[in-house]
């Protein structure tokens, strides 16, 4: 299926289809210089499949992990493009998870003030969330995603076959973001999780998550307002991510628990456990709180967080520092 | 006078007025955190005047010169914003020449994926050209402006009084860009230069240059086509700039000579001499050619350059490597 992201001049298609990775050469305009960016945790065959469709590929394989998402790695990509003589008419194609997409997307956004970008996400987390919407960034000064650009891809290819090479833990982390989409905007998607039928309906889960993201991003591309709801679970989640070694999706799972209604929490916790996601982590709640204050989602003084009362809908609500501390302590135990 | 740059949602006003620097607090929204960026070649009183109008200013004074226009200095600015707790609602204000504006503008473009940017250009070159149009960038890998963003300012304040503190050489360098505007699009402006009356009509020169830039940028914000005419003189100019210690405007002056009609060249050379600009430079033509090939204005294989036959209009024309080499040798002598 093809999902059209309608963003005026920045509109693009998302192609969701088994085996589409192998058709990259036919579906993307790769008859030019192409920087194929991947990491060493992604099966090399995936980037090779894309490179095989390129007229002039340069493959950059960066080390796996969030530590690669920084300006020094960006410089590596920019240097590779310069060395290969990239012009404004050339392009960048990410093949990997969210880190690869965010970093490669930012390289495309700032090389010569912006060249074409394609994204071929190969993790569930990237397929349901980070590969679309145009947020690119690197971490800087200990703060996640603080330096970047809104830069929409020209096309996104989502191949569910690539999920077969994910570890159980990576799959679970991706499920957390899909579950988030259900909680904030799609009760039927959430029900699929409650029934324990998400894994067996993975393409439906991806499509439903994309539909939520499409609707939200189309209404607020630059996150001036409504798009903030996609940050459900991310306020406390990012704080936990800063001080623990957990994966992004795992932290979002933990971060959602304090931000839903008391009556909903036991059910959500059961869903998370069923997916193999944590519902509690051992860390210093004070350190999580400090990291959160440093996080970019904070406005001056006040903190607005996304809150789910009834699955399928959400509200933005002001949270006091005391309530936030209490929320952290629900899921972070020293 | 106020000139409106019409770019849809990215529209903004350019206020051209003697003494307007002192009214920055009234004309800009500075009731928030403001990163005031200047360099140590700009009178400190200018940045201080802007800072005096800010609720919470952080003044960053970087070393003067093109060497500051790089990622390391960008990191300095980003760190200053992080340390001061800048959020999406805060802003950056450049007070200085083109280097300061390009660098500060890029910092604003990528901090938290883009925050508000104001520009208060204090050199003639920045006032007639670089402060408007939204091109921000740093140099990287030996290539000028290769990493950056299109990021329009929210307002530009142009105070001709600041020109009094410029050296004669800085003024001449700025005149070169104004002369460029006349040559490509405004015969009356060019005539002012031929008559030797530009200096005494400096406000008219600035206003006319802004009018040219406004018209061109409004028709092609992202330099997909017509905006390329603003690069008149810049192809060979950038090559010369890469291998000599000359100022940007001086290099543009040199770069324009080979790109105009033979019949026009003696008059243009006389105008340049009258302004105190070079018409010839001692350097290795081969090195200039090599630097030019490395320059971002090159498409794959072919070189399209802007050419002036009759002052006030220009054409884009394909130039062979041999013609380019001959052009360089007109103004660069070993």
XYZ file of C-alpha atoms in Angstrom:
668
model
C 0.000 0.000 0.000
C 1.041 3.606 -0.564
C 0.301 6.306 1.978
C 0.564 9.899 0.796
C 1.891 12.443 3.285
C 0.272 15.724 2.255
C 2.572 18.597 3.142
C 2.165 20.926 0.177
C 5.415 21.237 -1.737
C 7.032 18.813 0.712
C 4.529 15.973 0.137
C 5.771 12.433 -0.338
C 4.756 8.793 -0.583
C 5.334 6.093 1.999
C 5.367 2.673 0.346
C 4.567 -0.162 2.770
C 5.084 -3.528 1.117
C 6.894 -6.807 1.742
C 10.035 -7.013 -0.368
C 10.021 -3.331 -1.325
C 13.654 -2.982 -0.202
C 14.664 -5.009 -3.240
C 12.801 -2.587 -5.504
C 14.541 0.561 -4.236
C 16.276 1.097 -7.575
C 12.922 1.137 -9.369
C 11.001 3.214 -6.820
C 13.570 5.875 -5.908
C 15.507 8.209 -8.194
C 18.954 6.728 -7.628
C 20.406 7.548 -11.033
C 22.885 9.973 -9.447
C 25.387 10.167 -6.589
C 23.791 8.547 -3.542
C 25.142 8.478 -0.001
C 23.775 5.250 1.485
C 23.983 5.512 5.272
C 23.645 2.455 7.476
C 25.102 1.141 10.735
C 27.023 -2.002 11.624
C 24.046 -3.437 13.492
C 21.952 -3.523 10.316
C 22.432 -6.544 8.025
C 24.872 -5.311 5.358
C 22.704 -6.911 2.680
C 20.063 -4.220 3.149
C 22.339 -1.290 2.282
C 23.903 -3.414 -0.460
C 20.467 -3.983 -1.987
C 19.870 -0.229 -2.148
C 23.404 0.489 -3.388
C 22.884 -2.044 -6.181
C 20.146 0.202 -7.528
C 22.295 3.363 -7.489
C 24.251 4.846 -10.398
C 27.005 6.108 -8.079
C 26.669 4.880 -4.491
C 28.890 5.783 -1.557
C 28.084 3.520 1.381
C 28.835 4.857 4.878
C 28.528 2.307 7.677
C 28.656 3.987 11.072
C 28.880 2.302 14.483
C 25.533 1.169 15.895
C 24.136 3.023 18.870
C 23.022 6.449 20.033
C 26.663 7.565 20.497
C 26.935 7.848 16.709
C 24.177 10.424 16.616
C 26.421 13.432 17.039
C 28.135 16.209 15.104
C 31.384 14.255 14.665
C 29.535 11.526 12.739
C 27.672 14.166 10.776
C 31.055 15.522 9.710
C 32.028 12.033 8.544
C 28.980 11.941 6.272
C 29.518 15.489 4.986
C 33.157 14.695 4.221
C 32.134 11.570 2.308
C 29.773 13.668 0.182
C 32.393 16.343 -0.457
C 35.012 13.755 -1.358
C 32.655 12.134 -3.847
C 31.808 15.527 -5.373
C 28.148 15.619 -4.380
C 26.181 18.501 -5.901
C 22.721 19.851 -5.165
C 21.242 17.285 -7.519
C 22.547 14.291 -5.560
C 20.921 12.588 -2.580
C 21.150 10.692 0.708
C 19.402 7.409 1.522
C 19.167 6.052 5.071
C 18.950 2.270 5.526
C 18.534 1.348 9.185
C 16.858 2.392 12.400
C 15.915 5.719 13.879
C 19.453 6.809 14.674
C 20.587 6.280 11.084
C 17.538 8.086 9.714
C 17.827 11.073 12.040
C 21.534 11.504 11.347
C 21.436 10.888 7.584
C 18.380 13.114 7.280
C 20.188 15.974 8.977
C 23.200 15.470 6.688
C 20.849 15.769 3.699
C 19.168 18.819 5.262
C 22.359 20.819 5.659
C 24.632 19.690 2.801
C 24.500 22.595 0.352
C 21.518 23.844 2.380
C 19.506 20.765 1.580
C 19.519 17.895 -0.908
C 17.063 15.048 -1.524
C 16.622 12.462 1.204
C 15.137 8.958 1.099
C 14.475 6.768 4.086
C 14.368 2.971 4.107
C 13.700 2.138 7.768
C 14.592 -1.420 8.768
C 13.582 -1.456 12.432
C 10.023 -1.553 13.682
C 10.545 1.649 15.666
C 11.685 3.539 12.587
C 8.934 2.009 10.444
C 6.082 2.996 12.739
C 7.420 6.346 13.852
C 10.758 8.032 13.233
C 11.118 7.506 9.477
C 8.239 9.806 8.652
C 7.431 13.332 9.696
C 10.688 14.985 8.756
C 12.339 15.354 12.133
C 16.093 15.030 11.742
C 18.687 15.710 14.437
C 21.801 14.828 16.342
C 22.385 14.901 20.079
C 24.595 17.661 21.482
C 25.808 18.700 24.921
C 24.130 15.702 26.494
C 20.711 16.631 25.118
C 18.900 14.386 22.672
C 17.892 15.790 19.269
C 18.815 19.344 20.211
C 20.474 20.203 16.880
C 18.676 19.396 13.657
C 16.162 20.399 11.035
C 12.676 19.683 9.789
C 13.545 18.052 6.476
C 10.999 15.813 4.806
C 12.115 12.731 2.854
C 11.224 12.506 -0.837
C 9.998 8.948 -0.327
C 9.950 6.296 2.406
C 10.123 2.555 1.693
C 8.905 0.279 4.478
C 9.641 -3.416 4.047
C 8.170 -5.563 6.853
C 10.433 -8.436 5.730
C 13.360 -6.615 7.321
C 11.729 -7.087 10.727
C 12.650 -10.794 10.606
C 16.259 -9.911 11.418
C 15.374 -7.871 14.504
C 15.997 -9.190 17.988
C 12.975 -9.736 20.215
C 14.085 -6.708 22.218
C 14.272 -4.433 19.154
C 10.818 -5.574 18.060
C 9.398 -4.869 21.501
C 10.939 -1.374 21.484
C 9.217 -0.644 18.193
C 5.927 -1.978 19.495
C 6.102 0.630 22.258
C 5.828 3.476 19.737
C 2.986 1.723 17.902
C 1.209 1.235 21.214
C 1.717 4.947 21.854
C -0.048 5.752 18.577
C -2.971 3.592 19.593
C -3.216 5.137 23.036
C -3.249 8.730 21.830
C -5.342 8.413 18.696
C -6.572 4.950 17.659
C -8.581 2.849 20.109
C -8.824 -0.063 17.649
C -5.041 -0.210 17.375
C -4.776 -0.174 21.159
C -7.341 -3.000 21.389
C -5.173 -5.101 19.097
C -2.446 -4.819 21.723
C -4.811 -5.584 24.598
C -5.907 -8.722 22.756
C -2.262 -9.742 22.318
C -2.694 -9.811 18.542
C -0.234 -7.088 17.515
C 2.614 -9.377 16.477
C 0.465 -11.528 14.235
C -0.958 -8.382 12.616
C 2.280 -6.493 12.242
C 1.461 -4.932 8.872
C -1.828 -3.668 10.224
C 0.017 -2.263 13.253
C 2.479 -0.439 11.007
C -0.246 0.920 8.717
C -2.373 2.107 11.640
C 0.608 3.793 13.289
C 1.493 5.544 10.038
C -2.087 6.730 9.700
C -1.934 8.327 13.145
C 1.375 9.988 12.399
C 0.199 11.179 8.968
C -2.848 12.841 10.443
C -0.911 14.563 13.207
C 2.050 15.707 11.103
C -0.171 16.981 8.296
C -1.994 19.194 10.772
C 1.172 20.544 12.397
C 4.391 19.824 10.510
C 6.612 22.038 12.663
C 5.286 20.942 16.066
C 3.739 24.268 16.942
C 0.824 22.564 18.643
C -0.967 19.270 18.006
C 2.158 17.368 16.955
C 3.251 17.513 20.590
C 0.843 14.629 21.267
C 3.338 12.327 19.537
C 5.586 12.999 22.507
C 3.295 10.985 24.779
C 5.579 9.019 27.081
C 8.638 10.907 25.857
C 9.009 13.503 28.618
C 9.821 11.056 31.396
C 11.022 8.603 28.727
C 13.819 10.884 27.534
C 14.847 11.482 31.145
C 15.127 7.729 31.683
C 16.958 7.320 28.383
C 19.567 9.885 29.457
C 20.498 8.027 32.644
C 20.014 4.360 31.728
C 21.187 2.071 28.968
C 17.649 1.228 27.888
C 16.476 1.510 24.307
C 14.344 4.455 23.193
C 11.173 2.391 22.834
C 11.681 0.817 26.251
C 11.972 4.269 27.803
C 8.832 5.439 26.022
C 7.048 2.367 27.432
C 8.104 3.359 30.941
C 7.296 7.016 30.308
C 3.714 6.288 29.246
C 2.728 4.594 32.496
C 2.751 7.693 34.746
C 0.988 9.734 32.061
C -2.165 7.670 31.825
C -5.191 7.478 34.106
C -4.829 5.401 37.282
C -7.655 3.162 36.082
C -5.885 2.471 32.803
C -2.430 1.823 34.227
C -2.783 -1.846 35.257
C -4.048 -2.787 31.800
C -1.279 -0.843 30.090
C 1.308 -2.469 32.356
C -0.032 -5.903 31.414
C 0.196 -5.040 27.714
C 3.793 -3.867 28.147
C 4.705 -7.057 30.007
C 3.119 -9.127 27.283
C 5.314 -7.370 24.728
C 8.434 -7.967 26.811
C 8.749 -4.292 27.692
C 9.778 -3.024 31.134
C 7.271 -1.493 33.538
C 9.872 -0.506 36.092
C 13.607 0.316 35.974
C 16.296 0.577 38.609
C 17.869 4.054 38.523
C 18.088 7.241 40.555
C 14.750 9.095 40.210
C 16.522 12.361 41.049
C 18.952 11.892 38.155
C 16.044 11.154 35.802
C 14.299 14.310 36.978
C 17.449 16.397 36.473
C 17.932 14.990 32.958
C 14.308 15.729 32.150
C 14.655 19.374 33.226
C 17.538 19.615 30.779
C 15.376 18.146 28.046
C 14.159 20.232 25.144
C 10.500 19.509 25.717
C 10.505 21.906 28.680
C 9.076 25.363 28.139
C 10.362 28.189 30.342
C 9.099 27.339 33.804
C 5.983 25.327 32.953
C 5.843 21.709 31.809
C 3.121 20.580 29.470
C 2.749 16.833 29.109
C 0.532 14.563 27.055
C -1.929 12.583 29.147
C -4.202 9.655 28.214
C -7.421 9.160 30.110
C -9.281 6.952 27.620
C -7.343 4.930 25.032
C -7.638 6.514 21.594
C -7.557 10.115 22.751
C -5.283 12.384 24.726
C -4.975 15.833 26.208
C -2.152 18.275 26.810
C -1.979 19.088 30.469
C 0.195 21.164 32.753
C 2.113 19.029 35.223
C 3.611 20.391 38.431
C 7.190 19.503 39.375
C 5.830 17.533 42.341
C 3.479 15.498 40.152
C 6.288 14.871 37.726
C 8.557 13.631 40.521
C 5.818 11.347 41.759
C 5.297 10.081 38.217
C 8.965 9.248 37.799
C 8.934 7.338 41.071
C 6.122 5.160 39.759
C 8.493 3.561 37.258
C 12.016 4.444 38.419
C 13.134 2.812 41.661
C 16.503 3.492 43.248
C 11.808 52.958 4.944
C 10.460 49.439 5.367
C 10.813 46.824 2.651
C 8.609 43.764 2.910
C 10.109 40.457 1.784
C 7.126 38.416 0.616
C 7.827 34.732 1.170
C 4.474 33.412 2.340
C 4.685 32.160 5.898
C 8.350 33.195 5.988
C 7.763 36.859 5.074
C 9.535 39.598 6.991
C 10.307 43.304 7.108
C 13.632 44.963 6.384
C 13.839 48.322 8.159
C 16.356 50.690 6.536
C 16.805 53.811 8.651
C 19.596 55.850 10.206
C 19.812 55.171 13.948
C 17.596 52.078 13.824
C 20.237 50.054 15.706
C 19.378 52.039 18.825
C 15.716 51.105 18.446
C 16.279 47.343 18.286
C 14.540 46.813 21.621
C 11.405 48.503 20.311
C 11.394 46.944 16.834
C 12.347 43.340 17.623
C 10.737 40.925 20.064
C 13.625 40.711 22.517
C 11.556 40.064 25.633
C 13.054 36.569 25.964
C 16.427 34.802 25.903
C 18.484 36.287 23.069
C 21.840 35.076 21.786
C 23.525 38.226 20.454
C 26.319 37.168 18.104
C 29.024 39.602 17.020
C 32.742 39.519 16.240
C 35.725 41.360 17.680
C 36.098 43.493 14.562
C 32.658 45.045 15.089
C 32.468 47.996 17.532
C 31.306 46.429 20.811
C 28.848 49.279 21.262
C 26.656 47.868 18.483
C 26.034 44.493 20.152
C 25.734 46.285 23.503
C 22.996 48.498 22.071
C 21.015 45.430 21.003
C 21.715 43.597 24.274
C 20.416 46.610 26.188
C 17.018 45.995 24.607
C 16.905 42.297 25.547
C 15.213 40.763 28.581
C 17.872 38.045 28.871
C 20.840 38.551 26.525
C 23.823 36.255 26.091
C 26.491 38.022 24.035
C 28.918 35.832 22.063
C 31.855 37.672 20.524
C 33.736 35.469 18.086
C 37.050 36.201 16.351
C 36.762 38.304 13.199
C 37.432 36.623 9.870
C 36.265 33.815 7.635
C 38.117 31.248 9.784
C 35.357 31.628 12.397
C 32.734 30.487 9.922
C 33.009 26.795 10.715
C 31.376 24.003 12.692
C 33.601 24.504 15.747
C 32.323 28.068 16.171
C 28.783 26.872 15.556
C 29.264 24.480 18.472
C 30.361 27.409 20.633
C 27.095 29.196 19.885
C 24.980 26.066 20.407
C 26.704 25.436 23.741
C 26.031 29.015 24.843
C 22.331 28.540 24.065
C 22.177 25.206 25.875
C 23.986 26.602 28.911
C 21.559 29.516 29.099
C 18.580 27.141 28.819
C 17.306 28.380 25.454
C 13.936 26.916 24.450
C 12.054 26.987 21.155
C 10.591 30.340 22.095
C 13.956 32.083 22.357
C 15.987 33.674 19.554
C 19.308 34.617 17.969
C 20.312 38.099 16.793
C 23.359 38.711 14.582
C 25.127 42.073 14.865
C 27.972 42.351 12.364
C 29.009 41.469 8.839
C 28.204 38.589 6.538
C 30.255 36.016 8.415
C 28.435 36.733 11.684
C 25.049 36.646 9.969
C 25.685 33.406 8.087
C 26.997 31.643 11.192
C 24.427 32.986 13.668
C 21.642 32.317 11.193
C 22.678 28.681 10.864
C 22.830 28.355 14.650
C 19.241 29.638 14.802
C 18.233 27.312 11.954
C 19.416 24.136 13.653
C 19.009 24.769 17.398
C 15.948 22.726 18.333
C 15.303 22.429 14.587
C 14.901 26.165 14.218
C 14.260 29.195 16.405
C 13.667 32.873 15.554
C 16.498 34.808 13.964
C 17.069 38.567 13.618
C 19.814 40.183 11.613
C 21.336 43.614 12.265
C 24.011 43.897 9.555
C 26.678 46.507 10.258
C 28.848 46.230 7.135
C 27.881 47.527 3.725
C 28.297 44.072 2.188
C 25.887 42.541 4.673
C 23.445 45.440 4.334
C 23.191 45.271 0.556
C 23.357 41.522 0.161
C 24.010 38.786 2.693
C 21.647 39.836 5.494
C 18.541 39.141 3.456
C 17.432 36.118 1.506
C 17.817 33.521 4.220
C 21.028 31.833 3.159
C 22.898 30.655 6.236
C 25.993 28.467 6.265
C 29.440 27.596 7.492
C 32.480 26.555 5.481
C 33.569 22.924 5.658
C 36.322 20.822 4.126
C 37.799 23.883 2.454
C 34.568 24.729 0.636
C 32.704 27.955 1.340
C 29.091 27.783 2.545
C 28.818 24.060 1.902
C 26.905 23.256 5.106
C 23.910 25.354 6.039
C 20.209 26.005 5.701
C 17.713 28.313 4.093
C 16.401 30.067 7.188
C 14.743 33.428 6.828
C 15.171 36.094 9.514
C 12.071 37.382 11.306
C 13.251 40.961 10.762
C 16.336 42.795 9.479
C 17.445 46.204 10.802
C 19.769 48.170 8.534
C 21.376 51.249 10.081
C 23.541 53.210 7.585
C 25.109 55.057 10.535
C 27.104 51.922 11.313
C 28.919 52.328 7.983
C 30.865 55.260 9.463
C 33.030 52.844 11.426
C 33.992 50.785 8.360
C 37.429 51.027 6.806
C 37.637 52.314 3.231
C 38.472 48.776 2.154
C 35.391 47.283 3.850
C 33.191 49.918 2.239
C 34.653 49.195 -1.185
C 34.042 45.452 -0.707
C 30.384 46.160 0.029
C 30.127 48.449 -2.990
C 31.179 45.511 -5.173
C 27.995 43.588 -4.280
C 25.840 46.674 -4.836
C 27.513 47.184 -8.203
C 26.734 43.549 -8.968
C 23.039 44.197 -8.297
C 23.099 47.127 -10.698
C 24.856 45.166 -13.411
C 22.493 42.202 -13.336
C 19.177 43.973 -12.791
C 19.170 47.766 -12.341
C 20.748 49.988 -15.010
C 20.015 53.173 -13.027
C 21.927 51.807 -10.033
C 24.830 50.912 -12.305
C 24.777 54.431 -13.789
C 25.121 55.868 -10.298
C 28.403 53.977 -10.052
C 29.556 55.051 -13.522
C 28.909 58.660 -12.515
C 30.979 58.173 -9.345
C 27.986 59.139 -7.200
C 27.445 55.911 -5.251
C 29.162 56.963 -2.026
C 27.218 60.222 -1.715
C 23.979 58.316 -2.356
C 24.684 55.378 -0.094
C 21.130 54.999 1.203
C 19.811 54.958 -2.332
C 22.456 52.351 -3.225
C 21.383 50.157 -0.303
C 17.674 50.531 -1.087
C 18.181 49.758 -4.781
C 20.320 46.714 -3.989
C 17.686 45.446 -1.561
C 15.016 45.922 -4.217
C 16.976 43.752 -6.644
C 17.536 41.068 -4.045
C 13.892 41.162 -2.913
C 12.652 40.639 -6.443
C 15.026 37.771 -7.142
C 14.601 35.951 -3.819
C 10.804 36.278 -3.891
C 10.752 34.578 -7.267
C 13.090 31.750 -6.256
C 13.724 31.450 -2.517
C 15.600 28.141 -2.703
C 17.845 28.976 -5.675
C 16.285 26.482 -8.038
C 16.662 28.858 -10.955
C 16.567 32.654 -11.222
C 18.273 33.257 -7.868
C 21.464 31.982 -9.470
C 21.856 35.398 -11.120
C 22.882 36.761 -7.713
C 25.996 34.640 -8.128
C 27.262 36.930 -10.905
C 30.993 37.297 -10.329
C 30.973 34.599 -7.663
C 32.129 31.599 -9.701
C 35.621 32.900 -10.427
C 35.302 35.118 -7.336
C 35.009 32.178 -4.949
C 37.950 30.514 -6.648
C 40.056 33.629 -6.070
C 38.791 33.903 -2.496
C 39.934 30.328 -1.788
C 43.534 30.959 -2.797
C 44.124 34.617 -1.855
C 43.671 36.728 1.257
C 41.313 39.133 -0.487
C 37.928 40.075 0.945
C 34.744 38.537 -0.483
C 33.622 41.761 -2.165
C 37.051 42.265 -3.723
C 36.917 38.768 -5.185
C 33.427 39.367 -6.566
C 34.766 42.553 -8.196
C 37.500 40.547 -9.890
C 35.105 37.747 -10.782
C 32.687 40.067 -12.586
C 35.237 41.339 -15.108
C 35.621 38.134 -17.148
C 31.873 37.562 -17.098
C 30.841 40.755 -18.880
C 30.963 41.705 -22.545
C 34.337 42.769 -23.932
C 32.864 46.177 -24.805
C 31.686 46.721 -21.231
C 34.864 45.577 -19.476
C 36.939 48.808 -19.684
C 34.103 50.853 -18.187
C 33.552 48.311 -15.417
C 37.281 48.246 -14.674
C 37.277 52.044 -14.371
C 34.321 51.904 -11.974
C 36.103 49.297 -9.835
C 39.270 51.392 -9.760
C 37.252 54.435 -8.750
C 35.841 52.460 -5.809
C 39.312 51.319 -4.759
C 38.619 47.735 -5.823
C 41.168 45.483 -7.541
C 40.965 44.691 -11.250
C 43.838 42.247 -11.192
C 45.432 40.008 -8.545
C 48.713 38.144 -8.343
C 48.053 34.434 -7.809
C 48.355 31.097 -9.570
C 45.541 30.875 -12.177
C 45.780 27.082 -12.051
C 45.153 27.083 -8.285
C 42.162 29.386 -8.753
C 40.779 27.047 -11.399
C 41.249 24.013 -9.158
C 39.530 25.779 -6.252
C 36.669 26.767 -8.523
C 36.153 23.177 -9.651
C 35.801 22.267 -5.982
C 33.229 24.993 -5.490
C 29.598 24.206 -4.921
C 28.334 26.249 -7.830
C 29.515 23.523 -10.212
C 26.945 21.124 -11.589
C 28.116 17.659 -12.631
C 30.313 18.243 -15.673
C 28.814 21.460 -17.031
C 29.381 24.962 -15.702
C 26.645 27.546 -15.962
C 27.733 31.101 -15.269
C 25.954 34.446 -15.113
C 26.981 36.808 -17.898
C 26.275 40.525 -18.399
C 26.129 41.919 -21.903
C 24.198 45.129 -21.229
C 24.186 46.642 -17.711
C 20.859 46.043 -15.987
C 20.259 42.572 -17.380
C 22.000 39.232 -17.450
C 21.820 35.748 -18.854
C 22.790 32.288 -17.654
C 25.238 30.773 -20.078
C 27.251 27.594 -20.374
C 30.978 28.207 -20.147
C 33.568 25.729 -21.379
C 36.567 24.867 -19.204
C 38.822 26.609 -21.747
C 36.780 29.824 -21.662
C 36.783 29.703 -17.884
C 40.567 29.311 -17.782
C 40.939 32.237 -20.164
C 38.570 34.280 -18.003
C 40.579 33.585 -14.881
C 43.755 34.661 -16.660
C 42.179 38.022 -17.452
C 42.271 38.961 -13.760
C 44.648 36.505 -12.105
C 48.313 36.853 -13.093
C 51.031 34.566 -11.793
